[in-house]
XYZ file of N, CA and C in Angstrom:
621
model
N 60.616 -1.029 -155.395
C 59.294 -0.323 -155.492
C 59.353 0.892 -154.719
N 58.896 1.996 -155.235
C 58.838 3.279 -154.574
C 57.660 3.383 -153.612
N 57.689 4.315 -152.629
C 56.572 4.497 -151.800
C 55.328 4.923 -152.542
N 55.546 5.534 -153.575
C 54.361 6.011 -154.450
C 53.594 4.834 -154.990
N 54.214 3.734 -155.227
C 53.464 2.515 -155.790
C 53.215 1.493 -154.689
N 53.438 1.851 -153.346
C 53.132 0.848 -152.382
C 51.713 0.426 -152.391
N 50.766 1.437 -152.543
C 49.348 1.185 -152.487
C 48.736 1.009 -153.911
N 49.553 0.713 -154.861
C 49.099 0.667 -156.283
C 47.951 -0.374 -156.386
N 48.034 -1.404 -155.771
C 46.971 -2.521 -155.868
C 45.648 -2.091 -155.262
N 45.718 -1.133 -154.379
C 44.516 -0.602 -153.768
C 43.833 0.464 -154.614
N 44.634 1.070 -155.444
C 44.111 2.207 -156.288
C 43.741 1.730 -157.731
N 44.403 0.738 -158.192
C 44.166 0.288 -159.539
C 43.777 -1.195 -159.596
N 42.740 -1.415 -160.388
C 42.253 -2.888 -160.608
C 43.390 -3.697 -161.206
N 43.308 -4.969 -160.889
C 44.309 -5.858 -161.427
C 44.396 -5.801 -163.000
N 45.580 -5.552 -163.471
C 45.634 -5.498 -164.964
C 45.781 -6.884 -165.579
N 45.645 -6.947 -166.825
C 45.722 -8.326 -167.458
C 47.073 -8.873 -167.358
N 47.177 -10.167 -167.123
C 48.399 -10.812 -167.043
C 49.150 -10.712 -168.360
N 50.458 -10.550 -168.319
C 51.277 -10.317 -169.513
C 51.301 -11.590 -170.343
N 51.312 -11.444 -171.671
C 51.434 -12.493 -172.561
C 52.704 -12.376 -173.340
N 52.970 -13.259 -174.266
C 54.184 -13.225 -175.150
C 54.106 -11.843 -175.969
N 52.931 -11.375 -176.202
C 52.685 -10.139 -177.000
C 52.787 -8.848 -176.202
N 52.930 -8.996 -174.891
C 52.883 -7.792 -174.032
C 54.219 -7.036 -174.184
N 54.115 -5.685 -174.019
C 55.348 -4.835 -174.151
C 56.071 -4.876 -172.760
N 57.292 -4.325 -172.834
C 58.091 -4.254 -171.651
C 57.487 -3.358 -170.541
N 56.842 -2.348 -170.936
C 56.130 -1.462 -169.967
C 54.966 -2.159 -169.374
N 54.156 -2.959 -170.103
C 52.986 -3.708 -169.584
C 53.491 -4.755 -168.599
N 54.718 -5.351 -168.914
C 55.175 -6.445 -167.994
C 55.687 -5.805 -166.752
N 56.385 -4.626 -166.917
C 56.919 -3.939 -165.727
C 55.787 -3.442 -164.800
N 54.663 -2.923 -165.446
C 53.518 -2.370 -164.661
C 52.922 -3.552 -163.896
N 52.742 -4.710 -164.544
C 52.081 -5.813 -163.905
C 52.927 -6.322 -162.676
N 54.310 -6.300 -162.819
C 55.099 -6.653 -161.722
C 54.978 -5.773 -160.554
N 54.907 -4.478 -160.856
C 54.682 -3.471 -159.803
C 53.291 -3.711 -159.018
N 52.344 -3.930 -159.831
C 50.956 -4.167 -159.189
C 50.979 -5.399 -158.442
N 51.557 -6.477 -158.917
C 51.650 -7.788 -158.158
C 52.371 -7.657 -156.902
N 53.524 -6.969 -157.003
C 54.314 -6.729 -155.766
C 53.480 -5.948 -154.716
N 52.883 -4.859 -155.240
C 51.980 -4.062 -154.312
C 50.829 -4.836 -153.659
N 50.181 -5.694 -154.518
C 49.138 -6.528 -154.078
C 49.549 -7.463 -152.940
N 50.762 -8.126 -153.129
C 51.211 -9.059 -152.080
C 51.547 -8.293 -150.801
N 52.185 -7.140 -151.037
C 52.583 -6.339 -149.812
C 51.402 -5.882 -149.007
N 50.381 -5.367 -149.760
C 49.137 -4.800 -149.092
C 48.494 -5.903 -148.333
N 48.298 -7.028 -148.939
C 47.670 -8.244 -148.309
C 48.403 -8.591 -147.004
N 49.743 -8.707 -147.108
C 50.512 -9.083 -146.037
C 50.343 -8.080 -144.774
N 50.416 -6.841 -145.153
C 50.275 -5.828 -144.030
C 48.950 -5.785 -143.415
N 47.878 -5.993 -144.213
C 46.425 -5.984 -143.674
C 46.240 -7.193 -142.889
N 46.701 -8.332 -143.261
C 46.465 -9.638 -142.550
C 47.293 -9.558 -141.239
N 48.509 -8.938 -141.272
C 49.352 -8.986 -140.114
C 48.870 -8.016 -139.034
N 48.293 -6.923 -139.372
C 47.867 -5.862 -138.470
C 46.438 -6.067 -138.034
N 45.692 -6.832 -138.767
C 44.231 -6.840 -138.475
C 43.862 -7.735 -137.264
N 42.775 -7.429 -136.604
C 42.290 -8.206 -135.491
C 41.863 -9.612 -136.041
N 42.294 -10.599 -135.262
C 42.091 -11.992 -135.739
C 40.528 -12.306 -135.932
N 39.751 -11.802 -135.110
C 38.285 -12.081 -135.175
C 37.715 -11.495 -136.454
N 38.217 -10.384 -137.005
C 37.800 -9.778 -138.262
C 38.407 -10.622 -139.382
N 39.665 -10.861 -139.288
C 40.362 -11.581 -140.412
C 39.759 -12.902 -140.788
N 39.330 -13.617 -139.763
C 38.777 -14.929 -139.853
C 37.409 -14.943 -140.624
N 36.778 -13.778 -140.620
C 35.500 -13.618 -141.300
C 35.524 -13.225 -142.794
N 36.778 -12.818 -143.106
C 36.974 -12.364 -144.599
C 37.109 -13.624 -145.440
N 36.305 -13.656 -146.587
C 36.428 -14.777 -147.482
C 37.859 -14.772 -148.139
N 38.385 -15.956 -148.374
C 39.663 -16.059 -148.998
C 39.774 -15.394 -150.398
N 40.728 -14.476 -150.437
C 40.965 -13.805 -151.715
C 42.493 -13.401 -151.820
N 42.975 -13.425 -153.016
C 44.393 -12.872 -153.222
C 44.475 -11.606 -153.784
N 43.256 -10.895 -153.799
C 43.245 -9.519 -154.287
C 43.080 -8.574 -153.108
N 44.080 -7.680 -152.916
C 44.181 -6.808 -151.746
C 42.995 -5.812 -151.787
N 42.553 -5.352 -152.900
C 41.520 -4.336 -152.992
C 40.169 -4.978 -152.648
N 39.906 -6.234 -153.053
C 38.725 -6.816 -152.726
C 38.741 -7.206 -151.155
N 39.845 -7.570 -150.640
C 40.033 -7.873 -149.197
C 39.695 -6.610 -148.359
N 40.245 -5.475 -148.787
C 39.970 -4.216 -148.015
C 38.529 -3.769 -148.107
N 37.943 -3.858 -149.282
C 36.481 -3.451 -149.406
C 35.561 -4.338 -148.596
N 35.850 -5.654 -148.491
C 35.033 -6.423 -147.618
C 35.258 -6.099 -146.145
N 36.451 -5.829 -145.749
C 36.693 -5.494 -144.410
C 36.031 -4.139 -144.032
N 36.156 -3.215 -144.938
C 35.486 -1.906 -144.626
C 33.999 -1.945 -144.422
N 33.322 -2.703 -145.285
C 31.879 -2.888 -145.293
C 31.441 -3.622 -143.958
N 32.232 -4.575 -143.552
C 31.877 -5.334 -142.408
C 32.295 -4.636 -141.056
N 33.417 -3.855 -141.113
C 33.851 -3.140 -139.988
C 32.830 -2.052 -139.690
N 32.294 -1.408 -140.658
C 31.292 -0.384 -140.387
C 30.069 -0.992 -139.718
N 29.598 -2.162 -140.105
C 28.577 -2.774 -139.458
C 28.918 -3.060 -138.002
N 30.205 -3.493 -137.715
C 30.573 -3.775 -136.433
C 30.567 -2.516 -135.522
N 31.033 -1.415 -136.050
C 31.013 -0.105 -135.310
C 29.619 0.284 -134.983
N 28.647 0.130 -135.871
C 27.302 0.485 -135.614
C 26.690 -0.410 -134.508
N 27.020 -1.684 -134.635
C 26.496 -2.655 -133.493
C 27.080 -2.241 -132.189
N 28.454 -1.967 -132.198
C 29.130 -1.603 -130.917
C 28.588 -0.334 -130.394
N 28.270 0.671 -131.252
C 27.894 1.927 -130.797
C 26.462 1.668 -130.094
N 25.650 0.897 -130.746
C 24.327 0.647 -130.139
C 24.423 0.035 -128.843
N 25.443 -0.944 -128.641
C 25.599 -1.655 -127.432
C 26.037 -0.623 -126.277
N 26.977 0.223 -126.581
C 27.493 1.247 -125.612
C 26.360 2.179 -125.237
N 25.588 2.677 -126.175
C 24.500 3.563 -125.929
C 23.527 3.006 -125.081
N 23.194 1.724 -125.380
C 22.249 0.965 -124.483
C 22.695 0.837 -123.037
N 23.887 0.428 -122.903
C 24.557 0.296 -121.602
C 24.563 1.605 -120.891
N 24.889 2.683 -121.578
C 24.943 4.026 -120.998
C 23.594 4.476 -120.425
N 22.531 4.171 -121.150
C 21.210 4.688 -120.832
C 20.404 3.768 -119.986
N 20.799 2.467 -119.832
C 19.977 1.523 -119.082
C 20.655 0.979 -117.733
N 22.017 1.200 -117.682
C 22.715 0.713 -116.507
C 22.343 1.500 -115.249
N 21.802 0.739 -114.287
C 21.340 1.406 -112.972
C 22.240 0.963 -111.811
N 22.402 1.849 -110.840
C 23.251 1.502 -109.778
C 22.707 0.355 -108.918
N 23.481 -0.650 -108.662
C 22.891 -1.810 -107.909
C 23.087 -1.674 -106.388
N 23.764 -0.661 -106.019
C 23.998 -0.445 -104.586
C 24.998 -1.420 -103.914
N 25.681 -2.192 -104.735
C 26.675 -3.157 -104.190
C 28.060 -2.872 -104.611
N 28.291 -2.461 -105.885
C 29.588 -2.275 -106.467
C 30.319 -1.050 -105.933
N 29.543 -0.053 -105.365
C 30.160 1.129 -105.010
C 29.700 2.211 -106.024
N 29.202 3.391 -105.520
C 28.797 4.329 -106.561
C 29.975 4.960 -107.360
N 31.114 5.080 -106.798
C 32.269 5.561 -107.583
C 32.517 4.647 -108.916
N 32.576 3.369 -108.604
C 32.879 2.370 -109.693
C 31.692 2.436 -110.761
N 30.439 2.668 -110.196
C 29.312 2.781 -111.070
C 29.509 4.007 -112.056
N 29.835 5.177 -111.475
C 30.042 6.427 -112.347
C 31.155 6.225 -113.307
N 32.195 5.498 -112.821
C 33.369 5.340 -113.762
C 32.964 4.407 -114.890
N 32.209 3.388 -114.666
C 31.622 2.600 -115.633
C 30.815 3.287 -116.686
N 29.913 4.247 -116.236
C 29.119 5.039 -117.142
C 30.060 5.936 -117.929
N 31.042 6.514 -117.249
C 31.975 7.309 -118.038
C 32.640 6.560 -119.100
N 33.001 5.225 -118.804
C 33.637 4.448 -119.868
C 32.662 4.340 -121.047
N 31.477 3.917 -120.819
C 30.495 3.849 -121.956
C 30.321 5.093 -122.712
N 30.295 6.224 -121.973
C 30.149 7.587 -122.476
C 31.359 7.854 -123.535
N 32.546 7.535 -123.032
C 33.739 7.790 -123.892
C 33.768 6.880 -125.061
N 33.331 5.712 -124.936
C 33.334 4.714 -126.072
C 32.332 5.239 -127.080
N 31.134 5.665 -126.695
C 30.170 6.180 -127.626
C 30.638 7.460 -128.364
N 31.329 8.323 -127.651
C 31.862 9.524 -128.209
C 33.036 9.301 -129.212
N 33.708 8.205 -128.978
C 34.790 7.835 -129.895
C 34.184 7.456 -131.230
N 32.910 7.002 -131.282
C 32.298 6.620 -132.461
C 31.498 7.809 -133.016
N 31.821 9.024 -132.621
C 31.244 10.222 -133.201
C 29.675 10.453 -132.844
N 29.318 9.961 -131.704
C 27.993 10.132 -131.270
C 27.712 11.568 -130.740
N 28.832 12.123 -130.131
C 28.834 13.503 -129.666
C 27.835 13.811 -128.590
N 28.059 13.138 -127.538
C 27.172 13.380 -126.269
C 27.911 14.339 -125.373
N 27.156 15.214 -124.762
C 27.673 16.246 -123.837
C 28.005 15.797 -122.376
N 28.896 16.388 -121.691
C 29.074 15.959 -120.327
C 27.904 16.340 -119.488
N 27.121 17.340 -119.791
C 25.975 17.640 -119.125
C 24.905 16.504 -119.202
N 24.844 15.906 -120.372
C 23.955 14.720 -120.536
C 24.392 13.476 -119.704
N 25.799 13.325 -119.635
C 26.311 12.276 -118.805
C 25.930 12.558 -117.327
N 26.126 13.721 -116.885
C 25.719 13.969 -115.498
C 24.264 13.712 -115.200
N 23.456 14.035 -116.103
C 22.034 13.798 -115.987
C 21.811 12.207 -115.874
N 22.438 11.468 -116.779
C 22.322 10.052 -116.791
C 22.810 9.465 -115.467
N 23.921 9.947 -114.983
C 24.423 9.450 -113.715
C 23.388 9.609 -112.632
N 22.830 10.816 -112.432
C 21.820 11.015 -111.453
C 20.545 10.086 -111.651
N 20.134 10.011 -112.900
C 18.928 9.202 -113.212
C 19.157 7.767 -112.857
N 20.432 7.319 -112.907
C 20.773 5.860 -112.613
C 20.788 5.503 -111.148
N 20.784 6.575 -110.259
C 20.812 6.338 -108.954
C 19.490 6.041 -108.252
N 19.356 5.180 -107.165
C 18.107 4.905 -106.555
C 17.557 6.062 -105.761
N 16.403 5.920 -105.203
C 15.648 6.962 -104.485
C 16.453 7.502 -103.238
N 17.392 6.643 -102.690
C 18.155 7.078 -101.522
C 19.087 8.230 -101.897
N 19.287 8.500 -103.198
C 20.064 9.657 -103.648
C 19.276 10.852 -104.063
N 17.956 10.811 -103.821
C 17.107 11.892 -104.223
C 17.561 13.279 -103.678
N 18.106 13.405 -102.545
C 18.486 14.607 -101.938
C 19.608 15.245 -102.790
N 20.566 14.449 -103.353
C 21.564 14.885 -104.236
C 20.965 15.395 -105.456
N 19.994 14.755 -106.105
C 19.356 15.158 -107.369
C 18.654 16.504 -107.105
N 17.953 16.646 -106.053
C 17.253 17.889 -105.722
C 18.198 18.996 -105.511
N 19.336 18.851 -104.865
C 20.317 19.869 -104.634
C 20.955 20.246 -106.002
N 21.220 19.269 -106.815
C 21.895 19.555 -108.202
C 20.962 20.359 -109.058
N 19.692 20.080 -109.033
C 18.757 20.736 -109.914
C 18.420 22.151 -109.296
N 18.574 22.346 -108.022
C 18.178 23.609 -107.409
C 19.322 24.694 -107.596
N 20.557 24.265 -107.737
C 21.701 25.127 -107.841
C 21.852 25.778 -109.071
N 22.275 27.040 -109.163
C 22.492 27.709 -110.478
C 23.920 27.363 -111.045
N 24.882 27.091 -110.104
C 26.242 26.679 -110.509
C 26.144 25.200 -111.075
N 26.925 24.970 -112.115
C 27.006 23.687 -112.786
C 28.177 22.847 -112.045
N 27.944 21.721 -111.558
C 28.963 20.902 -111.008
C 29.683 20.218 -112.183
N 31.018 20.049 -111.967
C 31.748 19.207 -112.909
C 31.467 17.754 -112.624
N 31.788 16.805 -113.456
C 31.550 15.463 -113.266
C 32.345 15.014 -112.047
N 33.599 15.529 -111.811
C 34.384 15.145 -110.698
C 33.682 15.641 -109.402
N 33.085 16.841 -109.364
C 32.486 17.365 -108.134
C 31.207 16.477 -107.950
N 30.479 16.188 -108.941
C 29.310 15.367 -108.721
C 29.677 14.029 -108.164
N 30.751 13.363 -108.730
C 31.131 12.103 -108.198
C 31.518 12.180 -106.709
N 32.297 13.223 -106.354
C 32.724 13.421 -104.958
C 31.574 13.564 -104.018
N 30.606 14.300 -104.408
C 29.395 14.510 -103.636
C 28.566 13.320 -103.374
N 28.387 12.571 -104.557
C 27.541 11.334 -104.458
C 28.295 10.258 -103.649
N 29.652 10.180 -103.772
C 30.440 9.185 -103.007
C 30.304 9.488 -101.481
N 30.512 10.841 -101.113
C 30.335 11.185 -99.754
C 28.910 10.977 -99.137
N 27.959 11.146 -100.000
C 26.597 10.869 -99.622
C 26.394 9.407 -99.283
N 26.957 8.601 -100.165
C 26.858 7.112 -99.895
C 27.533 6.735 -98.559
N 28.670 7.303 -98.372
C 29.355 7.031 -97.097
C 28.602 7.542 -95.866
N 28.062 8.734 -96.019
C 27.228 9.182 -94.938
C 26.037 8.449 -94.680
N 25.374 7.825 -95.744
C 24.218 6.980 -95.517
C 24.652 5.678 -94.741
N 25.771 5.235 -95.121
C 26.263 3.988 -94.426
C 26.503 4.223 -92.963
N 26.846 5.586 -92.665
C 27.086 5.817 -91.212
C 25.873 6.363 -90.666
N 24.721 6.311 -91.262
C 23.453 6.879 -90.818
C 23.510 8.349 -90.438
N 24.254 9.074 -91.210
C 24.324 10.538 -91.085
C 23.330 11.133 -91.975
N 22.248 11.681 -91.567
C 21.142 12.164 -92.420
C 21.336 13.589 -92.809
N 22.267 14.307 -92.259
C 22.352 15.740 -92.496
C 23.414 16.070 -93.561
N 24.182 15.122 -94.100
C 25.309 15.482 -95.017
C 24.798 16.309 -96.229
N 23.655 16.024 -96.857
C 23.368 16.600 -98.143
C 22.858 18.040 -97.994
N 22.881 18.547 -96.806
C 22.643 20.070 -96.697
C 23.886 20.766 -97.147
N 23.904 20.877 -98.521
C 25.211 21.454 -99.168
C 24.904 22.888 -99.635
N 25.835 23.626 -99.639
C 25.821 25.035 -100.242
C 27.050 25.176 -101.173
N 26.909 26.134 -102.241
C 28.065 26.400 -102.989
C 28.368 27.966 -102.747
N 29.612 28.140 -102.483
C 30.069 29.506 -102.155
C 30.431 30.242 -103.507
N 30.764 31.419 -103.412
C 31.082 32.235 -104.675
C 32.111 31.698 -105.549
N 33.006 30.894 -104.952
C 34.056 30.295 -105.712
C 33.643 28.883 -106.226
N 32.409 28.567 -106.089
C 31.863 27.274 -106.507
C 32.463 26.111 -105.828
N 33.033 26.379 -104.604
C 33.542 25.267 -103.721
C 32.503 24.684 -102.986
N 32.513 23.323 -102.827
C 31.405 22.607 -102.124
C 31.712 22.580 -100.613
N 30.848 23.003 -99.739
C 31.130 22.960 -98.307
C 29.877 22.231 -97.662
N 30.200 21.771 -96.403
C 29.100 21.213 -95.641
C 28.421 22.369 -94.841
N 27.085 22.133 -94.765
C 26.290 23.106 -94.004
C 25.868 22.468 -92.821
N 26.390 22.841 -91.728
C 26.071 22.178 -90.501
C 24.588 22.456 -90.014
N 23.899 21.481 -89.489
C 22.471 21.738 -89.049
C 22.361 22.799 -88.029
N 21.355 23.671 -88.154
C 21.099 24.788 -87.213
C 20.752 24.197 -85.812
N 21.281 24.871 -84.768
C 20.926 24.433 -83.406
C 19.652 24.985 -83.065
N 18.867 24.157 -82.249
C 17.609 24.563 -81.760
C 17.787 25.837 -80.891
N 16.922 26.868 -81.028
C 17.100 28.000 -80.200
C 16.836 27.729 -78.711
N 16.178 26.579 -78.417
C 15.895 26.203 -77.141
C 17.031 25.295 -76.490
N 17.893 24.923 -77.389
C 18.970 23.957 -76.958
C 20.005 24.627 -76.039
N 21.007 23.931 -75.775
C 22.119 24.466 -74.957
C 22.734 25.576 -75.524
N 23.188 26.527 -74.677
C 23.880 27.720 -75.183
C 25.397 27.424 -75.427
N 26.020 28.284 -76.163
C 27.462 28.081 -76.488
C 28.221 28.326 -75.246
N 29.281 27.533 -75.092
C 30.052 27.805 -73.956
C 31.013 28.994 -74.172
N 31.079 29.907 -73.164
C 31.974 31.007 -73.289
C 33.175 30.900 -72.281
N 34.222 31.349 -72.763
C 35.482 31.325 -71.951
C 35.264 32.373 -70.776
N 35.443 31.901 -69.550
C 35.128 32.807 -68.461
C 36.408 33.737 -68.350
N 36.045 35.007 -68.157
C 37.154 35.961 -67.952
C 37.345 36.252 -66.489
N 38.254 37.012 -66.154
C 38.471 37.413 -64.768
C 37.311 38.383 -64.366
N 36.744 38.154 -63.125
C 35.662 38.957 -62.709
C 36.137 40.349 -62.313
N 37.404 40.460 -62.072
C 37.953 41.775 -61.631
C 38.014 42.788 -62.749
């Protein structure tokens, strides 16, 4: 059987079974179709996920088998897409698992949804990440919204993780952040009180 005829059973409906009155061409064509039908069924059943394969009604017709799988696989995709979108938009940070793992989890849901051609932007993902964080991260949200520069997701994750670490250390001044001209994130140290201690100067020789 040539490669051209490998998918014959998927392109052509089953022909009538040959009889004593059938011509040699009709017999030959039926043999090719039958061979293609068996081959296609074998390949589909061998490569298909077991959970899907078990749901397909028993049939010896490769075309019918494929049409049933396509119809049900589409439904599965829609259901799966809905699940990932719901997880992406409703998952809130619990404060226990670690904010880095939380963001990675949202990124996973985001990627899964995009694989199903939902076409969500990274900017939307960053907004969802910030919205999923509790009030203790409000300073990060305010800083992000106030800046003209756009943080990448990696920068946002780094800032949020450092903020969480600072909160655990009771450091209240960390989120005083500025962005320089190169869009590099730096810490802004708190200003000293003008009435506070003066800077120490190295004493020079009086002579």
